Structure formats: C-alpha cells, structure tokens
Short mmCIF file of C-alpha atoms in Angstrom, two decimals:
data_model
loop_
_atom_site.label_atom_id
_atom_site.label_comp_id
_atom_site.label_asym_id
_atom_site.label_seq_id
_atom_site.Cartn_x
_atom_site.Cartn_y
_atom_site.Cartn_z
CA MET A 64 194.96 63.84 -13.10
CA SER A 65 198.30 62.51 -11.84
CA LEU A 66 201.59 64.15 -12.67
CA ASP A 67 203.78 62.33 -15.23
CA VAL A 68 207.07 62.91 -13.43
CA THR A 69 209.15 61.07 -16.06
CA ALA A 70 207.89 63.35 -18.84
CA LEU A 71 208.35 66.38 -16.60
CA ARG A 72 211.94 65.52 -15.69
CA ALA A 73 212.89 65.16 -19.36
CA GLN A 74 212.51 68.96 -19.65
CA PHE A 75 215.27 69.68 -17.10
CA PRO A 76 218.86 69.38 -18.40
CA SER A 77 220.32 69.63 -14.88
CA LEU A 78 218.57 66.42 -13.85
CA ASP A 79 220.68 64.50 -16.37
CA THR A 80 223.56 64.84 -13.90
CA GLY A 81 221.99 62.28 -11.57
CA LEU A 82 221.91 64.79 -8.74
CA ALA A 83 218.88 64.66 -6.45
CA PHE A 84 217.85 68.25 -5.69
CA PHE A 85 216.09 68.83 -2.37
CA ASP A 86 216.89 72.54 -2.25
CA GLY A 87 213.72 73.82 -3.93
CA PRO A 88 212.93 76.43 -1.23
CA GLY A 89 216.23 78.09 -2.13
CA GLY A 90 215.57 77.91 -5.87
CA THR A 91 214.39 75.29 -8.32
CA GLN A 92 216.03 73.83 -11.41
CA THR A 93 215.21 75.40 -14.77
CA PRO A 94 213.36 73.66 -17.60
CA ARG A 95 214.47 74.08 -21.21
CA PRO A 96 211.50 76.22 -22.35
CA VAL A 97 212.36 78.87 -19.76
CA ALA A 98 215.99 79.06 -20.86
CA ASP A 99 214.94 79.05 -24.53
CA ALA A 100 212.62 82.01 -23.93
CA ILE A 101 215.43 83.99 -22.32
CA VAL A 102 217.83 83.25 -25.17
CA ALA A 103 215.26 84.05 -27.86
CA THR A 104 214.50 87.42 -26.27
CA MET A 105 218.14 88.36 -25.73
CA THR A 106 219.11 87.50 -29.29
CA GLY A 107 216.40 89.79 -30.52
CA PRO A 108 215.86 91.91 -32.30
CA LEU A 109 215.48 93.87 -29.06
CA SER A 110 215.70 97.48 -27.93
CA ASN A 111 213.93 99.75 -25.47
CA ARG A 112 210.14 99.68 -25.48
CA GLY A 113 208.19 101.45 -28.18
CA ALA A 114 205.89 100.97 -31.16
CA VAL A 115 208.01 102.04 -34.14
CA SER A 116 210.47 99.23 -34.82
CA VAL A 117 210.19 95.47 -34.49
CA SER A 118 212.84 95.52 -31.75
CA GLU A 119 210.82 98.06 -29.75
CA ARG A 120 207.66 96.03 -30.20
CA HIS A 121 209.43 92.88 -28.99
CA ALA A 122 210.37 94.65 -25.77
CA GLU A 123 206.83 95.94 -25.34
CA GLN A 124 205.46 92.46 -25.97
CA SER A 125 207.71 90.88 -23.32
CA VAL A 126 206.37 93.31 -20.70
CA ALA A 127 202.72 92.84 -21.66
CA GLU A 128 203.03 89.04 -21.74
CA PHE A 129 204.77 89.02 -18.36
CA ARG A 130 201.99 91.03 -16.72
CA ALA A 131 199.31 88.87 -18.30
CA ALA A 132 201.01 85.65 -17.19
CA TYR A 133 201.39 86.73 -13.57
CA ALA A 134 197.86 88.11 -13.53
CA ASP A 135 196.75 84.58 -14.42
CA LEU A 136 199.09 82.95 -11.90
CA LEU A 137 198.19 85.21 -8.98
CA GLY A 138 194.57 86.11 -9.72
CA VAL A 139 194.94 89.89 -10.03
CA PRO A 140 194.54 92.35 -12.94
CA ALA A 141 197.57 92.69 -15.21
CA GLY A 142 197.80 96.34 -14.14
CA GLY A 143 198.58 95.17 -10.61
CA ILE A 144 201.74 93.22 -11.50
CA VAL A 145 205.06 94.86 -10.56
CA HIS A 146 208.43 93.42 -11.57
CA GLY A 147 211.40 93.59 -9.20
CA ARG A 148 214.91 92.21 -9.00
CA SER A 149 213.85 90.02 -6.06
CA ALA A 150 211.13 89.70 -3.44
CA THR A 151 213.51 91.23 -0.90
CA GLN A 152 214.10 94.26 -3.12
CA LEU A 153 210.37 94.72 -3.69
CA THR A 154 209.66 94.50 0.04
CA TYR A 155 212.34 97.06 0.83
CA ASP A 156 210.98 99.34 -1.89
CA PHE A 157 207.40 99.11 -0.68
CA SER A 158 208.40 99.47 2.97
CA ARG A 159 209.88 102.85 2.05
CA HIS A 160 206.93 103.81 -0.15
CA LEU A 161 204.37 103.00 2.54
CA ALA A 162 206.37 104.30 5.49
CA ALA A 163 206.44 107.76 3.92
CA THR A 164 202.93 108.21 5.37
CA TRP A 165 203.61 106.68 8.81
CA ARG A 166 203.92 108.89 11.87
CA PRO A 167 205.09 108.44 15.48
CA GLY A 168 202.46 106.44 17.33
CA ASP A 169 201.58 104.33 14.29
CA GLU A 170 202.13 100.58 14.63
CA VAL A 171 203.52 97.88 12.32
CA VAL A 172 203.10 94.16 12.97
CA VAL A 173 205.59 91.48 11.89
CA SER A 174 205.79 87.72 12.46
CA ARG A 175 208.38 85.51 14.13
CA LEU A 176 207.52 82.80 11.59
CA ASP A 177 208.76 84.85 8.65
CA HIS A 178 211.85 84.94 6.48
CA ASP A 179 213.84 88.03 7.44
CA SER A 180 213.01 89.71 4.12
CA ASN A 181 209.46 90.19 5.44
CA VAL A 182 210.62 91.32 8.87
CA ARG A 183 213.68 93.58 8.75
CA PRO A 184 212.49 95.98 6.00
CA TRP A 185 209.36 96.76 8.03
CA ILE A 186 211.24 97.11 11.32
CA GLN A 187 213.77 99.46 9.75
CA ALA A 188 211.06 101.51 8.04
CA ALA A 189 209.12 101.73 11.31
CA GLU A 190 212.21 102.90 13.18
CA ARG A 191 212.79 105.70 10.66
CA ALA A 192 209.15 106.79 10.91
CA GLY A 193 209.03 106.57 14.70
CA ALA A 194 206.41 103.83 14.51
CA THR A 195 206.08 100.99 17.02
CA VAL A 196 206.72 97.35 16.05
CA ARG A 197 204.53 94.58 17.42
CA TRP A 198 204.98 90.84 16.99
CA ILE A 199 203.00 87.75 15.97
CA ASP A 200 204.32 84.55 17.58
CA PHE A 201 204.25 80.90 16.57
CA ASP A 202 204.11 77.65 18.53
CA THR A 203 207.62 76.20 18.46
CA THR A 204 206.26 72.71 19.17
CA THR A 205 203.82 72.52 16.27
CA GLY A 206 205.09 75.28 13.99
CA GLU A 207 201.60 76.82 13.88
CA LEU A 208 201.14 80.59 13.80
CA ASP A 209 199.52 81.91 16.99
CA LEU A 210 196.27 83.58 15.91
CA ALA A 211 195.67 84.92 19.40
CA SER A 212 198.89 86.90 19.14
CA VAL A 213 197.62 88.41 15.89
CA GLU A 214 194.59 89.74 17.74
CA ARG A 215 196.74 91.04 20.60
CA ALA A 216 199.08 92.83 18.20
CA LEU A 217 196.35 94.76 16.38
CA SER A 218 194.93 98.11 17.37
CA SER A 219 193.39 101.19 15.83
CA ARG A 220 196.95 102.48 15.33
CA THR A 221 198.05 99.50 13.18
CA ARG A 222 199.05 100.59 9.69
CA LEU A 223 200.43 97.37 8.22
CA VAL A 224 200.78 93.68 9.07
CA ALA A 225 203.44 91.57 7.32
CA VAL A 226 203.06 87.80 7.38
CA THR A 227 204.12 84.79 5.35
CA ALA A 228 201.72 82.60 3.39
CA ALA A 229 204.09 79.66 3.97
CA SER A 230 207.25 79.33 6.03
CA ASN A 231 210.35 78.66 3.94
CA VAL A 232 211.84 76.49 6.69
CA LEU A 233 208.95 74.82 8.53
CA GLY A 234 206.51 74.70 5.64
CA THR A 235 203.73 76.05 7.87
CA VAL A 236 200.81 77.53 5.90
CA PRO A 237 199.09 80.05 8.22
CA PRO A 238 195.36 80.90 7.86
CA VAL A 239 196.05 84.05 5.86
CA ARG A 240 192.38 84.71 5.09
CA ARG A 241 191.49 84.76 8.79
CA ILE A 242 194.45 87.02 9.49
CA ALA A 243 193.40 89.31 6.64
CA ASP A 244 189.91 89.69 8.08
CA LEU A 245 191.36 90.71 11.45
CA VAL A 246 193.82 93.12 9.83
CA HIS A 247 191.19 94.78 7.67
CA ALA A 248 188.80 95.12 10.61
CA ALA A 249 191.57 97.13 12.29
CA GLY A 250 191.86 99.34 9.20
CA ALA A 251 195.35 98.16 8.24
CA LEU A 252 197.03 96.74 5.13
CA LEU A 253 198.20 93.13 4.85
CA TYR A 254 201.52 92.46 3.10
CA VAL A 255 201.98 88.75 2.35
CA ASP A 256 205.27 87.02 1.58
CA GLY A 257 204.15 84.35 -0.88
CA VAL A 258 207.61 83.31 -2.05
CA HIS A 259 207.38 79.79 -0.64
CA TYR A 260 203.59 79.48 -0.97
CA ALA A 261 203.46 80.25 -4.70
CA ALA A 262 205.86 77.39 -5.38
CA HIS A 263 203.34 74.85 -4.10
CA ARG A 264 199.79 76.24 -4.26
CA LEU A 265 197.59 78.07 -6.74
CA VAL A 266 197.54 81.67 -5.55
CA ASP A 267 194.40 83.79 -5.41
CA VAL A 268 195.48 87.10 -3.92
CA SER A 269 191.94 88.34 -3.48
CA ALA A 270 190.74 85.12 -1.81
CA LEU A 271 193.71 85.26 0.56
CA GLY A 272 192.79 88.82 1.48
CA ALA A 273 196.30 90.10 0.78
CA ASP A 274 196.59 93.76 -0.11
CA LEU A 275 200.11 93.25 -1.43
CA PHE A 276 201.56 89.84 -2.29
CA VAL A 277 205.14 89.11 -3.33
CA CYS A 278 206.69 86.01 -4.89
CA SER A 279 209.84 84.86 -6.73
CA PRO A 280 209.65 83.01 -10.08
CA TYR A 281 212.94 81.20 -9.48
CA LYS A 282 211.23 79.26 -6.69
CA PHE A 283 208.83 77.77 -9.26
CA LEU A 284 211.05 76.95 -12.25
CA GLY A 285 211.61 80.50 -13.52
CA PRO A 286 214.53 82.97 -13.62
CA HIS A 287 215.84 85.03 -10.73
CA CYS A 288 213.49 87.96 -10.22
CA GLY A 289 210.58 89.06 -8.03
CA VAL A 290 206.92 89.87 -8.62
CA LEU A 291 204.56 91.97 -6.53
CA ALA A 292 200.80 91.74 -7.02
CA ALA A 293 198.15 94.18 -5.80
CA SER A 294 195.01 95.85 -7.04
CA PRO A 295 195.80 98.71 -9.44
CA GLU A 296 193.50 100.89 -7.32
CA LEU A 297 195.69 100.36 -4.25
CA LEU A 298 198.87 100.96 -6.23
CA GLU A 299 197.42 104.28 -7.43
CA THR A 300 197.43 105.49 -3.79
CA ILE A 301 201.14 104.72 -3.24
CA ARG A 302 203.60 107.40 -4.31
CA PRO A 303 207.22 106.28 -4.78
CA ASP A 304 210.17 108.55 -5.35
CA LYS A 305 210.99 108.45 -9.05
CA LEU A 306 212.84 110.19 -11.86
CA VAL A 307 211.04 113.21 -13.36
CA PRO A 308 210.90 111.88 -16.96
CA SER A 309 209.80 108.36 -15.93
CA THR A 310 206.14 107.47 -16.21
CA ASP A 311 203.76 107.92 -13.31
CA ALA A 312 201.45 105.19 -14.62
CA VAL A 313 200.70 102.12 -12.50
CA PRO A 314 202.39 99.66 -12.30
CA GLU A 315 205.35 101.17 -14.17
CA ARG A 316 205.87 103.91 -11.57
CA PHE A 317 207.35 101.24 -9.23
CA GLU A 318 209.78 99.76 -11.77
CA PHE A 319 212.99 101.77 -11.82
CA GLY A 320 215.17 101.84 -14.93
CA THR A 321 214.98 99.66 -18.02
CA LEU A 322 213.26 96.36 -17.42
CA PRO A 323 215.20 93.10 -18.04
CA TYR A 324 213.10 91.94 -20.99
CA GLU A 325 214.82 88.56 -21.18
CA MET A 326 214.00 87.84 -17.52
CA LEU A 327 210.39 88.82 -18.11
CA ALA A 328 210.22 86.39 -21.04
CA GLY A 329 211.71 83.62 -18.92
CA ALA A 330 209.31 84.33 -16.07
CA THR A 331 206.39 84.20 -18.52
CA ALA A 332 207.65 80.88 -19.89
CA ALA A 333 207.75 79.49 -16.34
CA VAL A 334 204.03 80.23 -15.92
CA ASP A 335 203.26 78.59 -19.26
CA PHE A 336 205.38 75.59 -18.27
CA LEU A 337 203.49 75.24 -14.99
CA ALA A 338 200.19 75.47 -16.83
CA GLY A 339 201.28 72.64 -19.13
CA ILE A 340 202.41 70.16 -16.49
CA VAL A 341 199.09 68.40 -16.95
CA PRO A 342 198.63 68.15 -20.75
CA GLY A 343 195.57 69.69 -22.30
CA THR A 344 194.36 72.96 -23.79
CA ASP A 345 190.86 73.12 -22.29
CA GLY A 346 189.96 76.33 -20.49
CA THR A 347 191.94 79.46 -19.77
CA ARG A 348 195.56 79.54 -18.67
CA ARG A 349 194.28 80.07 -15.14
CA ASP A 350 192.19 76.89 -15.48
CA ARG A 351 195.21 74.95 -16.72
CA LEU A 352 197.32 76.29 -13.87
CA ALA A 353 194.70 75.09 -11.40
CA ARG A 354 194.74 71.57 -12.88
CA SER A 355 198.52 71.36 -13.04
CA LEU A 356 199.16 72.74 -9.57
CA ALA A 357 196.57 70.38 -8.12
CA ALA A 358 198.53 67.49 -9.64
CA VAL A 359 201.79 68.95 -8.30
CA HIS A 360 200.26 69.25 -4.83
CA GLU A 361 199.13 65.61 -4.90
CA HIS A 362 202.58 64.45 -6.06
CA GLU A 363 204.52 66.54 -3.55
CA THR A 364 202.25 65.54 -0.66
CA ALA A 365 202.83 61.84 -1.41
CA LEU A 366 206.58 62.43 -1.46
CA ARG A 367 206.45 64.36 1.81
CA GLN A 368 204.56 61.52 3.47
CA ARG A 369 207.14 59.03 2.16
CA LEU A 370 209.91 61.26 3.53
CA GLU A 371 208.29 61.57 6.96
CA ALA A 372 207.72 57.80 7.14
CA GLY A 373 211.42 57.26 6.42
CA LEU A 374 212.43 59.81 9.03
CA ARG A 375 210.29 58.06 11.65
CA GLU A 376 212.22 54.87 10.97
CA LEU A 377 215.39 56.67 12.06
CA GLY A 378 213.92 56.88 15.57
CA ASP A 379 214.92 59.36 18.25
CA VAL A 380 218.09 60.36 16.43
CA VAL A 381 216.07 62.81 14.29
CA THR A 382 214.08 65.83 15.49
CA LEU A 383 211.53 67.09 12.96
CA TYR A 384 210.40 70.66 13.55
CA SER A 385 207.77 70.79 10.78
CA GLY A 386 204.48 69.79 12.37
CA ALA A 387 201.76 72.19 11.23
CA VAL A 388 198.52 70.62 10.05
CA ASP A 389 198.64 72.58 6.80
CA ARG A 390 202.13 72.74 5.37
CA THR A 391 204.15 72.62 2.17
CA PRO A 392 206.48 69.69 1.31
CA THR A 393 209.31 71.29 3.27
CA SER A 394 210.84 69.66 6.34
CA LEU A 395 213.31 71.08 8.86
CA MET A 396 215.25 68.61 10.98
CA ASN A 397 218.25 68.02 13.20
CA PHE A 398 220.05 64.95 14.47
CA ALA A 399 220.96 64.16 18.06
CA GLY A 400 224.60 64.93 18.84
CA ARG A 401 225.41 65.66 15.20
CA GLU A 402 225.96 68.76 13.09
CA ALA A 403 223.47 69.45 10.31
CA ARG A 404 226.29 70.71 8.10
CA ALA A 405 227.96 67.29 8.37
CA ALA A 406 224.77 65.67 7.11
CA GLN A 407 224.68 68.06 4.16
CA ILE A 408 228.27 67.21 3.22
CA PHE A 409 227.75 63.46 3.62
CA LEU A 410 224.66 63.55 1.38
CA ALA A 411 226.29 65.82 -1.21
CA GLU A 412 229.14 63.32 -1.59
CA ARG A 413 226.42 60.86 -2.65
CA ASP A 414 224.81 63.32 -5.12
CA VAL A 415 221.93 64.16 -2.79
CA LEU A 416 221.62 67.92 -2.26
CA ALA A 417 219.88 68.96 0.96
CA PRO A 418 221.21 72.20 2.47
CA ALA A 419 221.93 73.02 6.10
CA GLY A 420 221.78 76.48 7.64
CA SER A 421 219.22 79.01 8.83
CA PHE A 422 218.10 80.14 5.34
CA TYR A 423 217.56 83.81 6.26
CA ALA A 424 214.78 82.68 8.60
CA TYR A 425 216.38 84.56 11.47
CA GLU A 426 213.36 84.89 13.77
CA PRO A 427 212.19 81.25 13.49
CA PHE A 428 215.68 80.01 14.32
CA VAL A 429 215.91 82.31 17.33
CA ALA A 430 212.52 81.06 18.54
CA LEU A 431 213.52 77.43 18.00
CA LYS A 432 216.92 78.05 19.67
CA LEU A 433 218.76 76.70 16.63
CA ASP A 434 221.94 77.79 14.90
CA ALA A 435 221.44 75.52 11.88
CA ALA A 436 219.31 72.63 10.70
CA LEU A 437 218.92 70.42 7.63
CA ARG A 438 216.11 71.46 5.27
CA VAL A 439 214.57 69.05 2.78
CA GLY A 440 212.39 70.89 0.29
CA LEU A 441 210.56 69.09 -2.49
CA ALA A 442 209.80 70.25 -6.03
CA PRO A 443 207.59 68.82 -8.80
CA TYR A 444 210.52 66.97 -10.40
CA ASN A 445 211.48 64.99 -7.27
CA THR A 446 210.79 61.25 -7.24
CA ALA A 447 210.12 58.46 -4.75
CA GLU A 448 213.48 56.93 -5.68
CA GLU A 449 215.22 60.17 -4.71
CA ILE A 450 213.40 60.19 -1.36
CA ASP A 451 214.67 56.66 -0.76
CA ARG A 452 218.22 57.74 -1.64
CA LEU A 453 217.94 60.60 0.85
CA ILE A 454 216.64 58.39 3.65
CA GLY A 455 219.24 55.75 2.86
CA GLY A 456 221.99 58.36 3.03
CA LEU A 457 220.74 59.70 6.38
CA ASN A 458 220.48 56.18 7.75
CA GLU A 459 224.04 55.43 6.63
CA TRP A 460 225.32 58.69 8.10
CA THR A 461 223.61 58.37 11.46
CA ALA A 462 224.80 54.76 11.79
CA ALA A 463 228.38 55.72 10.91
CA THR A 464 228.44 58.67 13.28
CA ALA A 465 226.95 56.57 16.09
CA ARG A 466 229.99 54.29 15.78
CA GLY A 467 232.22 57.34 16.08
#
C-alpha cells in the first residue's frame, strides 16, 4: 500500500512553516501524537515507579509500554530493551561494561565506515584494557564495506566487532548478516549501530545476527533518547558497576537513576505512529510496522531516485559519494570549486534545510579526504515538490557561483 504523504504531513506542526527538511539523519521532525504523549505523562499524576498509588502505576506503565513497543520495533524480547540518554551514551556504557573482561592480547574490530560513536568508545576501551584495535575498510569509490577486510581483521583473539547497519553519511547498508556469521565463527560479539538503519528499515535484531543493537528514536519521529536491544540471556552475563540499592535485574541494571518517564511515553508513541502510517488494525503491532515501513521504504526510494536524477542534470559540477547498491535515502555530495557550507546557507535562505559538515563521521571523511560535504537525508514526510525545490536551489546556486 502506498504512503499517503498529505495525511502524514498533517500530523507535523513544524511542516506548517513551509520549511523543507532534508536533515533527517540528524533528527526528524516530531508528530503531534508524540508530543501529546510526553505532555500527558509529564502532567501526571506521576511519581517514581511502584504499585501503590495511581502516580506510581503511571510511571510503571510508561516503562512497561516502552519496552513492549521497542520489542515490537526491533524484534527482541521486552526484557532485552535498555533505555539510554543517547546511542552514544549507551555505546560508551557498554564499551566499559564489556571491556572489564578484556585482557592484553585481546582484539577489538571497528569500521572506517562508522559514525565516531561506534568507533571511539571501543578504541578508548581497548586502550585501557591493553587490547589491540583492528580495522574494517570501505571502498571510497562505491561506498561499499570491504568484506575481505572483515575476514582479515578477525582472529581467535577477537572479542568484539563494532559495525554500522547503515552509514549516516553515505547511506551504505552493509551485509550485516554475513558479517555476523564471520564474527560468530570467530567466537566474538557483534555490536551494531542501527541509528540510521532503524529510521528506514524494519529491524530484526536476530535476523541481522547482532548481539547488541543500538538506535535513537529521534531519528524516526520520536524524542531524544537511545535504545539498546539484546537478548536478556546475553545481558545477564554483563555486569555493570551500579549503586548497591539499585536493582540487579535485567534490563534495569543498565539504566542508572530515575528513568525519564515522559521520554519513554514519547518514544512509545513514535512506534505507534510508525505502525499507523498505513491505516489498518489487522495483525500485531509488529505486522503493522512491517506494512508501514514497507510503504515508507517505497516512498523514500522514489524520492531518492528523483533526487539523483536531478543531481545528474547538474553535470560534472556535483560529486556524489553515495554509490552502494543497497543504501538508505541519504546522499553525500560536494560541488566543484565551491564550499558545501555556502550551499547550505544558500538553500536555507530559500527555506530548504540541507546541512553541510562531517556529521561525526570522522573516519569516513578521513578516508574520503573531505573536510565537509552537503548531506541530503530524506524522511517519510518529504515530498517530490520539496526535492524539486532542492534541485532548483542547487541549480540556481551553481549557476550563480559559476558567474562569480
């Protein structure tokens, strides 16, 4: 079933401004039901979790509903859902938890395709433990992850491999399942950064072969927080430092301090909103998510193809770095003899928001020998008319700058 983009856009107050948002990889706009859920929870009654008063039960309900929603979204048991302030915070936390068992001579593998939040925490943890860091490369011409370098990086000493499920700058979707099989054959864990992937594809953590998978609800219409998914059995084997009175139960043992119940409610509402993009109540929430995200994928793919056709019409003035066969609707580009930041400013003056920078993707930008580039990232609420505005703005800018 096709996505009704007009009906979808009516749920986003920020779209009434006339701004065209192409900054989805940095964070999407928020629909009304998500904001309403946050407000309703904050205005209570609300207190710390418990079973005595209505305010305690409301807090308890927000936690249970959050875990159930992300279990449905990610395809894991509710007992394997961990809340965090952000994906970066969760990755730092789990790098410390896991590194507590690493010893000199152990090896950790990271990827040059990844956002730095799935690189630096592991490097720093390895350095503290005396472990060796090995690297997975990518083809800078195509943007494809180099599977041969995965095989070269693995050994019997490998303890963990960290890799992205989708690049936040190039859009590349690596073959995570094939990587997982190689990693598990070596006896190691696979930690997958799914922040960009979960915004565009239905996630099945088990099918991907990820041992630990992290994502960020604000990349798919929710509030600013992070979620980690794993099997409860694996989480039982990981021992974090914690306060003496705090519970040792999984997954709560990894959540430090009082949970932000209003953020949990908003994150739950985002999952329900995604599940309702294609109308209908047939099947489970997971079934409805599959239908809706399939429609989103079809819509975003058509927009990406329209964007790429428009970029080709600009000719040699544009260099497009996103070329993987399997990729999200995210395109990284530069313009001959021109600064990407200037393009961002020119477009913003015309109410088209496409950011320029390196987007915390430190290693990809080093590999590509770039300081900055323009990133166009699509979201479910983008339209063909907005793509045409973007291409028209770039055409106007490149023509004006060619004249000096």
